[in-house]
JSON list of C-alpha atoms in Angstrom, two decimals:
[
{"chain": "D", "resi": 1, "resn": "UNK", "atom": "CA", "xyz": [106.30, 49.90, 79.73]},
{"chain": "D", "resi": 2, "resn": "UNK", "atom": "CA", "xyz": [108.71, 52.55, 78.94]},
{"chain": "D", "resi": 3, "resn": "UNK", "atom": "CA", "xyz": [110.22, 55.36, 80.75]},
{"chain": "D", "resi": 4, "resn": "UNK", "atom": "CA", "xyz": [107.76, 57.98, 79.35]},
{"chain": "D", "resi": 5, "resn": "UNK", "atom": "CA", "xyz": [105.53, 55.95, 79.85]},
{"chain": "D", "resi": 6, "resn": "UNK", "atom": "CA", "xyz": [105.69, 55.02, 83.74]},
{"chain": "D", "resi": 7, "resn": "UNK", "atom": "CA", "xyz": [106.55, 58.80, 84.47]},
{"chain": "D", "resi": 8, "resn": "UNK", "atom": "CA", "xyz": [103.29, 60.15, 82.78]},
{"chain": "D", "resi": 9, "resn": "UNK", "atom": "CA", "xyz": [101.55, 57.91, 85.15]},
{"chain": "D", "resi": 10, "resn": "UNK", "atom": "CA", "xyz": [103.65, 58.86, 87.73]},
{"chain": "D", "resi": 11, "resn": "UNK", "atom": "CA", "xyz": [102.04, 62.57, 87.37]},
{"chain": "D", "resi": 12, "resn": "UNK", "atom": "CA", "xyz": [98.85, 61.98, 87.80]},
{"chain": "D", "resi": 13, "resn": "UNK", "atom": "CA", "xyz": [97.92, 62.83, 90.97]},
{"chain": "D", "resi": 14, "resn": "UNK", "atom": "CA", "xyz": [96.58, 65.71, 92.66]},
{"chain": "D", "resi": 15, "resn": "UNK", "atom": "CA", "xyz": [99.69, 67.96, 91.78]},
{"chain": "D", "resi": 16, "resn": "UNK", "atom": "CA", "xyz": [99.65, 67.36, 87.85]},
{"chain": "D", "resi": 17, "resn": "UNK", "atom": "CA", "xyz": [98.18, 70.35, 86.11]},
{"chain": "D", "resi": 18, "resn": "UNK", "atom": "CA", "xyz": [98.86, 68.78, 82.77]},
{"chain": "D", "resi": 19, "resn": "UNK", "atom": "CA", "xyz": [97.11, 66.38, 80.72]},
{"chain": "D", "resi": 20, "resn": "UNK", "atom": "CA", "xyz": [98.88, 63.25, 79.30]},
{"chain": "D", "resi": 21, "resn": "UNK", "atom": "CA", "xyz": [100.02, 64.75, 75.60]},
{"chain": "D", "resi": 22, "resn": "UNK", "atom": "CA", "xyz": [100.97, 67.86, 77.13]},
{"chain": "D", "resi": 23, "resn": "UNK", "atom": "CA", "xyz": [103.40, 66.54, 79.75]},
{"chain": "D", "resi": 24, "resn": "UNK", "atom": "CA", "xyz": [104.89, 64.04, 77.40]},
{"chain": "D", "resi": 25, "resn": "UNK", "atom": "CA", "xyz": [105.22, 67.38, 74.96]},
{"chain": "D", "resi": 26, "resn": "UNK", "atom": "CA", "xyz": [107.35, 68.69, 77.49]},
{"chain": "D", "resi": 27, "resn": "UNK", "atom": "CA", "xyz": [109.33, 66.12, 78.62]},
{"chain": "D", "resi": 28, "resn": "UNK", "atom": "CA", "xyz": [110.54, 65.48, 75.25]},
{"chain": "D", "resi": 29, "resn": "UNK", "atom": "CA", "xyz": [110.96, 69.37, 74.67]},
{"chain": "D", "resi": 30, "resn": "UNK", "atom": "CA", "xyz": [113.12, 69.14, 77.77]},
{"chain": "D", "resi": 31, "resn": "UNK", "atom": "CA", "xyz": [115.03, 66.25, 77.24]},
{"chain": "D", "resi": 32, "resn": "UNK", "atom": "CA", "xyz": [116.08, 67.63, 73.38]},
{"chain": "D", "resi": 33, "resn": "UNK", "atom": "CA", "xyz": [117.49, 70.96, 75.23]},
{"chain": "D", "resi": 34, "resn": "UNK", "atom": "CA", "xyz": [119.28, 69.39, 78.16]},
{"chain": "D", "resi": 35, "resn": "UNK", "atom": "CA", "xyz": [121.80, 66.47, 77.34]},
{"chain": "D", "resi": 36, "resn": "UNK", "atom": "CA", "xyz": [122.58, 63.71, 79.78]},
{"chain": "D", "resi": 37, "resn": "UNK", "atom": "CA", "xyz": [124.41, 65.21, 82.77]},
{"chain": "D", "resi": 38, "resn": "UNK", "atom": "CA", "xyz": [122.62, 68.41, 83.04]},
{"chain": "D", "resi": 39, "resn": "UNK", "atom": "CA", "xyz": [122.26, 70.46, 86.11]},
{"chain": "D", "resi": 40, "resn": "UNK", "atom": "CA", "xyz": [118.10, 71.75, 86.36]},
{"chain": "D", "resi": 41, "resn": "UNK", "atom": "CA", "xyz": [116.46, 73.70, 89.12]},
{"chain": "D", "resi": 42, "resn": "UNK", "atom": "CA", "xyz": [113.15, 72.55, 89.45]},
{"chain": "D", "resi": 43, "resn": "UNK", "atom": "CA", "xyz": [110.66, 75.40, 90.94]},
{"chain": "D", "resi": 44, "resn": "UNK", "atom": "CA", "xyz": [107.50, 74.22, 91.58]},
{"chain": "D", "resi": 45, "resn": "UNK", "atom": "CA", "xyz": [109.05, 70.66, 91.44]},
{"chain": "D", "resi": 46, "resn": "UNK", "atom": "CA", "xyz": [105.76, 68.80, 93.16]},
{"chain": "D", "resi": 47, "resn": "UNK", "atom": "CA", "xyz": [105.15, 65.45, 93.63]},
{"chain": "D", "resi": 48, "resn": "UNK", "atom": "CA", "xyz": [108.11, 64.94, 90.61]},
{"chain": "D", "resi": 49, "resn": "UNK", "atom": "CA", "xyz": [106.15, 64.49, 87.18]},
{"chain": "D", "resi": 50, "resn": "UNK", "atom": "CA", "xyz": [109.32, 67.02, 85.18]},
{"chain": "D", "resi": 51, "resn": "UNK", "atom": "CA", "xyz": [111.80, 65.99, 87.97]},
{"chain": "D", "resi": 52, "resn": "UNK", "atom": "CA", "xyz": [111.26, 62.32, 88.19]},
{"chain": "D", "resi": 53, "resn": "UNK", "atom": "CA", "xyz": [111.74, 61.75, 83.89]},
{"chain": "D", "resi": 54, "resn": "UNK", "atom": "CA", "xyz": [114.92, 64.00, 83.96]},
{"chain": "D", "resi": 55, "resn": "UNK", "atom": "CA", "xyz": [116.79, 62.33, 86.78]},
{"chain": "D", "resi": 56, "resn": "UNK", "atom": "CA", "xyz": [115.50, 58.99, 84.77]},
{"chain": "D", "resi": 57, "resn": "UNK", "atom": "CA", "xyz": [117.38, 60.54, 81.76]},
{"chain": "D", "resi": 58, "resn": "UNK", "atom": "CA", "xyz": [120.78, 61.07, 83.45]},
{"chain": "D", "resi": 59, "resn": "UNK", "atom": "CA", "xyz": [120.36, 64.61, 84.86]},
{"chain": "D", "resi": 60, "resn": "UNK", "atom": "CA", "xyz": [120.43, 66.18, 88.56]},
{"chain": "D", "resi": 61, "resn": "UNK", "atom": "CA", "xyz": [118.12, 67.71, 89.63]},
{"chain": "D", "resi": 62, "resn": "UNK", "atom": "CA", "xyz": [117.02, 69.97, 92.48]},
{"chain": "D", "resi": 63, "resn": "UNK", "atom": "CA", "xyz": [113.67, 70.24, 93.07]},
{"chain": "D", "resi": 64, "resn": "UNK", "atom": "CA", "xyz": [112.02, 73.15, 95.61]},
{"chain": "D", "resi": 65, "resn": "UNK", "atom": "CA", "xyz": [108.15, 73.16, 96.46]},
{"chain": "D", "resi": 66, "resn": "UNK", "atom": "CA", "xyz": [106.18, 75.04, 99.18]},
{"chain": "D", "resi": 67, "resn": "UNK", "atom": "CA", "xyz": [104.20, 72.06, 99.42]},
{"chain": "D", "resi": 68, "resn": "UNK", "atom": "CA", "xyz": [105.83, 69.54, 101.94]},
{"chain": "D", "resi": 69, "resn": "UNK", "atom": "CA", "xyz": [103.44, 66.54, 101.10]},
{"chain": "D", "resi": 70, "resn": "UNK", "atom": "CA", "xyz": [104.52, 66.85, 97.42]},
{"chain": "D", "resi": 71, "resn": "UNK", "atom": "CA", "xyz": [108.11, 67.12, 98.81]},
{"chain": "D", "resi": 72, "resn": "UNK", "atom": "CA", "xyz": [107.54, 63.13, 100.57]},
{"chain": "D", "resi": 73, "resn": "UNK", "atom": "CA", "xyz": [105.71, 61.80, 97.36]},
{"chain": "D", "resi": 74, "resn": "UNK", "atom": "CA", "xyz": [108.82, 63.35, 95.10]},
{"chain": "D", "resi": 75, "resn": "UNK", "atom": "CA", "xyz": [110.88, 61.39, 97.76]},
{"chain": "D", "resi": 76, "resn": "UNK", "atom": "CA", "xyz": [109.09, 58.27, 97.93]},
{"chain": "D", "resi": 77, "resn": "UNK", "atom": "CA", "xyz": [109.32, 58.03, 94.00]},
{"chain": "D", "resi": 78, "resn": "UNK", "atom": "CA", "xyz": [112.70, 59.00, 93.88]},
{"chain": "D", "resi": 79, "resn": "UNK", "atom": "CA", "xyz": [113.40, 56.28, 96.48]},
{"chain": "D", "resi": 80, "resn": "UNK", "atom": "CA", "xyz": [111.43, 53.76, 94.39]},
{"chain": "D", "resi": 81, "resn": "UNK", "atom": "CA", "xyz": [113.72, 54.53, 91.07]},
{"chain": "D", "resi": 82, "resn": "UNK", "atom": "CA", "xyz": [116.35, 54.24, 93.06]},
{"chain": "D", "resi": 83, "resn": "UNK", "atom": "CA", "xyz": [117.28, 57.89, 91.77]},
{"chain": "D", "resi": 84, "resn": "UNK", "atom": "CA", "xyz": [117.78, 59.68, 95.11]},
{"chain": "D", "resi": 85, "resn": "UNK", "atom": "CA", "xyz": [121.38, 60.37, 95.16]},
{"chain": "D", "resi": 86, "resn": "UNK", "atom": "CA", "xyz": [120.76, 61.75, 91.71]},
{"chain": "D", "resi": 87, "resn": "UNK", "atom": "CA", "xyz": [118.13, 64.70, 92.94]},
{"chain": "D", "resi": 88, "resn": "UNK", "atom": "CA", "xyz": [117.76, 67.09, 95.75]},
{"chain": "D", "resi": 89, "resn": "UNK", "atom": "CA", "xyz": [114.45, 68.39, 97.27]},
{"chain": "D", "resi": 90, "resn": "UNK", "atom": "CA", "xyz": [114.07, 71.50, 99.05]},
{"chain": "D", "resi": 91, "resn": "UNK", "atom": "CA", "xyz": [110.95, 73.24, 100.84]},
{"chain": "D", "resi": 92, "resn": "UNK", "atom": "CA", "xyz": [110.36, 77.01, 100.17]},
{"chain": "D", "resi": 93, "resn": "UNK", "atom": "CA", "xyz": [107.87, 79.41, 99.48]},
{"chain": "D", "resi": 94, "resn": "UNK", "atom": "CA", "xyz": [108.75, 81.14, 96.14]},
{"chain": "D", "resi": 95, "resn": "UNK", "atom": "CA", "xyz": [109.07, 84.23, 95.80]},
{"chain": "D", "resi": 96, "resn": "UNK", "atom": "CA", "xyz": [109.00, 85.09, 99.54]},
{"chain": "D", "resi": 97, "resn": "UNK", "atom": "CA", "xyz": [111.93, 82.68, 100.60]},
{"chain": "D", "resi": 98, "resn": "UNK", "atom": "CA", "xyz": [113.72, 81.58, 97.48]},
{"chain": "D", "resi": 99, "resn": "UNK", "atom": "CA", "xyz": [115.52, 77.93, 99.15]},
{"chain": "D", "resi": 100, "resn": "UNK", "atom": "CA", "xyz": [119.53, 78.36, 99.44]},
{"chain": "D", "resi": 101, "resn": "UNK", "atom": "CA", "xyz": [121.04, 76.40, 96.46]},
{"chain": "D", "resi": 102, "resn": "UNK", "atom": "CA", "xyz": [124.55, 75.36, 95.57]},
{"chain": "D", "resi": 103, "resn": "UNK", "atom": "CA", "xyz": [126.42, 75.99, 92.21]},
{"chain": "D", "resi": 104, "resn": "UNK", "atom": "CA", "xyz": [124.70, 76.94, 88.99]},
{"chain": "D", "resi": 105, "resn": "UNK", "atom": "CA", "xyz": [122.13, 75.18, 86.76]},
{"chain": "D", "resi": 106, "resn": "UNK", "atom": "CA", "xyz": [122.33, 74.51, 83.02]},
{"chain": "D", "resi": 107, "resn": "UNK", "atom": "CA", "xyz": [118.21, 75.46, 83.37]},
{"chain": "D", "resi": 108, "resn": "UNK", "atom": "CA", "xyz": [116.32, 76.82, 85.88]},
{"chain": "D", "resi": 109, "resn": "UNK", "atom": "CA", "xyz": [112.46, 75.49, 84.93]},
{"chain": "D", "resi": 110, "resn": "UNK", "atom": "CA", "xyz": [109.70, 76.63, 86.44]},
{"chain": "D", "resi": 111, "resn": "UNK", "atom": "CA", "xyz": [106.71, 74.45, 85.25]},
{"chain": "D", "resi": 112, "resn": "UNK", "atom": "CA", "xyz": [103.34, 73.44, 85.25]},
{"chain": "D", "resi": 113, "resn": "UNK", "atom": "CA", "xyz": [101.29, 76.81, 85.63]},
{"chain": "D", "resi": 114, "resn": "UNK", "atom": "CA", "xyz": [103.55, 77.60, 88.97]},
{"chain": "D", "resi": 115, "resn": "UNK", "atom": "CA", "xyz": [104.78, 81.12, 87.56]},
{"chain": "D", "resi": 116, "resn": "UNK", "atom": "CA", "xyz": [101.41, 81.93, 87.06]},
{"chain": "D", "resi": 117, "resn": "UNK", "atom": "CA", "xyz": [100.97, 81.85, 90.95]},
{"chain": "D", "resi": 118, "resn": "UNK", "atom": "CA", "xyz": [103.16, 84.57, 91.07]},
{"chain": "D", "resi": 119, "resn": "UNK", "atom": "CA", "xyz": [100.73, 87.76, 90.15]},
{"chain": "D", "resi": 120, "resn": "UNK", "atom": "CA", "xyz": [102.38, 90.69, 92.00]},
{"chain": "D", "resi": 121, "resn": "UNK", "atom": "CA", "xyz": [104.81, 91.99, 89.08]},
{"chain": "D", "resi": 122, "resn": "UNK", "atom": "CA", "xyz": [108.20, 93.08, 91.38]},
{"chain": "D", "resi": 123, "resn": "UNK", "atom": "CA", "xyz": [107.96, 88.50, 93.13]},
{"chain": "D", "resi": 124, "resn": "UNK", "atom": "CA", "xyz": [107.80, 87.87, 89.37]},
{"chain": "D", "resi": 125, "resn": "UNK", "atom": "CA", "xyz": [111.01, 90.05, 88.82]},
{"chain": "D", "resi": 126, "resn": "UNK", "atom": "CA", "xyz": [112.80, 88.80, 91.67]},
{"chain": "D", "resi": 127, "resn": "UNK", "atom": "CA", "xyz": [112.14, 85.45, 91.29]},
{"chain": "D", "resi": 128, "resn": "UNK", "atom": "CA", "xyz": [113.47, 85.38, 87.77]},
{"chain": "D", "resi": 129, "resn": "UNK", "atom": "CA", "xyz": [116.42, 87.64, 88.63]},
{"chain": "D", "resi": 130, "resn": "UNK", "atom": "CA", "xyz": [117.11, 85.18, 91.44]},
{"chain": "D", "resi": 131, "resn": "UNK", "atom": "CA", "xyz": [116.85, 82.20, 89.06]},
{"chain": "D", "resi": 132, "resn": "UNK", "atom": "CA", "xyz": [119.05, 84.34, 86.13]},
{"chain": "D", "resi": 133, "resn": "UNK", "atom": "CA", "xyz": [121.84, 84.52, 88.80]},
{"chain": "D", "resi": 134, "resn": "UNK", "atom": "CA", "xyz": [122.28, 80.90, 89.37]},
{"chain": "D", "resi": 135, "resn": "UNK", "atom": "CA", "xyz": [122.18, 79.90, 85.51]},
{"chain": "D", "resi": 136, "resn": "UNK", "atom": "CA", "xyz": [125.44, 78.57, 83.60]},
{"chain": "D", "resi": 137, "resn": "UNK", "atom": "CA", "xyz": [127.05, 80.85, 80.76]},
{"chain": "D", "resi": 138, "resn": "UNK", "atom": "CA", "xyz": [124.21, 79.39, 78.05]},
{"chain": "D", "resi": 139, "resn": "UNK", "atom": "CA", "xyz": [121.77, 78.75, 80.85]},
{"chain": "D", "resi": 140, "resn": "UNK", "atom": "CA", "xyz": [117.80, 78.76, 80.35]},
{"chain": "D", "resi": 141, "resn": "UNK", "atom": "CA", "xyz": [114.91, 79.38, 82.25]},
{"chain": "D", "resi": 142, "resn": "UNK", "atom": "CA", "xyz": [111.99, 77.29, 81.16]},
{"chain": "D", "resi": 143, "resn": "UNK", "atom": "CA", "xyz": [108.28, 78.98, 82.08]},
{"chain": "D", "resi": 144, "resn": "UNK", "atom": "CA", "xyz": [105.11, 77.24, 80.45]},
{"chain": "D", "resi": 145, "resn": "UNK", "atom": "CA", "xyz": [102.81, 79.95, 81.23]},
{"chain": "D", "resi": 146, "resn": "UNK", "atom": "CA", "xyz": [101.98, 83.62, 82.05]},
{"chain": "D", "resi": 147, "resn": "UNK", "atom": "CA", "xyz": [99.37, 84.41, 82.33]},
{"chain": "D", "resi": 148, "resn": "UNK", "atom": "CA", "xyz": [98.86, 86.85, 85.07]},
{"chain": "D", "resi": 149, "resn": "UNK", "atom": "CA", "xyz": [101.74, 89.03, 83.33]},
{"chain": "D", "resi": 150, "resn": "UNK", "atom": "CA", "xyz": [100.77, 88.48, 79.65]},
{"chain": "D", "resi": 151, "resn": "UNK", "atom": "CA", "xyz": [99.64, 92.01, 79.35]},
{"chain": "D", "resi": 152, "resn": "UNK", "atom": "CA", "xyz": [103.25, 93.13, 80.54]},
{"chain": "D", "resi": 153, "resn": "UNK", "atom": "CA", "xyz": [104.67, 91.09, 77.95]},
{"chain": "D", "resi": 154, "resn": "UNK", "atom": "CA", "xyz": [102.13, 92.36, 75.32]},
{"chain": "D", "resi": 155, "resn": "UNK", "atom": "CA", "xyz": [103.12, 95.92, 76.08]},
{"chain": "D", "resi": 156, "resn": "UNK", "atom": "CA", "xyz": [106.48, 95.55, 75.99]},
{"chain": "D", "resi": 157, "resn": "UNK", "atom": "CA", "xyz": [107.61, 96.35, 79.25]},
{"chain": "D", "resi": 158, "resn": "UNK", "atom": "CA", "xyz": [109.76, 93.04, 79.58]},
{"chain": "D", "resi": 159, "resn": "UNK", "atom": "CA", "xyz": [111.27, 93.18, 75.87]},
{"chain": "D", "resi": 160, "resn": "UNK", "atom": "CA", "xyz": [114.81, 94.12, 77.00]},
{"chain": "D", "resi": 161, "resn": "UNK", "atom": "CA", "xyz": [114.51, 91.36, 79.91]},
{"chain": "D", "resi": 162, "resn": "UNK", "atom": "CA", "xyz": [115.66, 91.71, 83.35]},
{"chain": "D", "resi": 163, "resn": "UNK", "atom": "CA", "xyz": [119.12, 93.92, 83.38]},
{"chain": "D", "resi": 164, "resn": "UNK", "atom": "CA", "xyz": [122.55, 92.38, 84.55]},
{"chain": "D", "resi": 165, "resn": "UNK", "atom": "CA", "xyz": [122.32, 95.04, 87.66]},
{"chain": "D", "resi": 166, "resn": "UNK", "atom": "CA", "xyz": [118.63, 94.04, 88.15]},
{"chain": "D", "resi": 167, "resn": "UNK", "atom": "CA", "xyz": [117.24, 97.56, 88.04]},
{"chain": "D", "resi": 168, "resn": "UNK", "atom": "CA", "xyz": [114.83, 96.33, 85.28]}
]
């Protein structure tokens, strides 16, 4: 069985709010963007199904969820790769207590419809100008979905993205 294979089982559980073909889309959308080595943030991290794949493919992670039972199951699969050095898990509650983190991140993701949890406009700011801060020069945040602020987006309030002072 290979890697991609193993890891798309690995997400199907309760917290996988993908199908099969579009995790393994993402996973190798991810893994063409971020070489071997690369530093990701991963908000919304659950039980592991993006974090698990990219510690597999050489990079370190750190992975923050609200939900402590998907926290243990991240662990316990971690543990079972033997991959636990290679990641870090954290418990918050985006946006209301973003977790302390150390250094900066060659991508800060933010996967699998958890922005979308976010529907009060100024959490949604402050959580991306919180994850813009702790990006590398060349640094990327990866969403998959917004809905709740779509019609922001449509009018073009966030054309001219979130300002260096964040005022806007």
């Amino acid at each position: 069985m290979s890697a991609m294979d193993d890891t798309a089982r690995a997400g199907a559980d309760d917290w996988s709010p993908l199908d099969r073909g579009e995790h393994r889309a993402q996973l190798i959308a991810l893994r063409s963007m971020l070489p071997r080595g690369s530093r990701v943030l991963d908000l919304g991290c659950g039980s592991g199904r993006t974090m698990l794949p990219l510690v597999r493919a050489g990079m370190r992670v750190v992975g923050v969820d609200r939900d402590r039972r998907a926290l243990r199951a991240a662990r316990r699969r971690l543990n079972r790769l033997g991959a636990g050095r290679r990641a870090t898990l954290l418990h918050a509650d985006l946006p209301h207590e973003p977790p302390v983190v150390v250094g900066d991140f060659d991508a800060v993701l933010c996967l699998g419809h958890t922005f979308m949890e976010i529907t009060v406009l100024e959490e949604a700011l402050h959580i991306l100008r919180w994850a813009t801060w702790r990006l590398r020069p060349g640094g990327a945040i990866v969403l998959d979905d917004l809905p709740a602020l779509w019609r922001e987006v449509a009018e073009g309030n966030w054309q001219s993205g979130v300002s260096e002072d964040g005022d806007s």
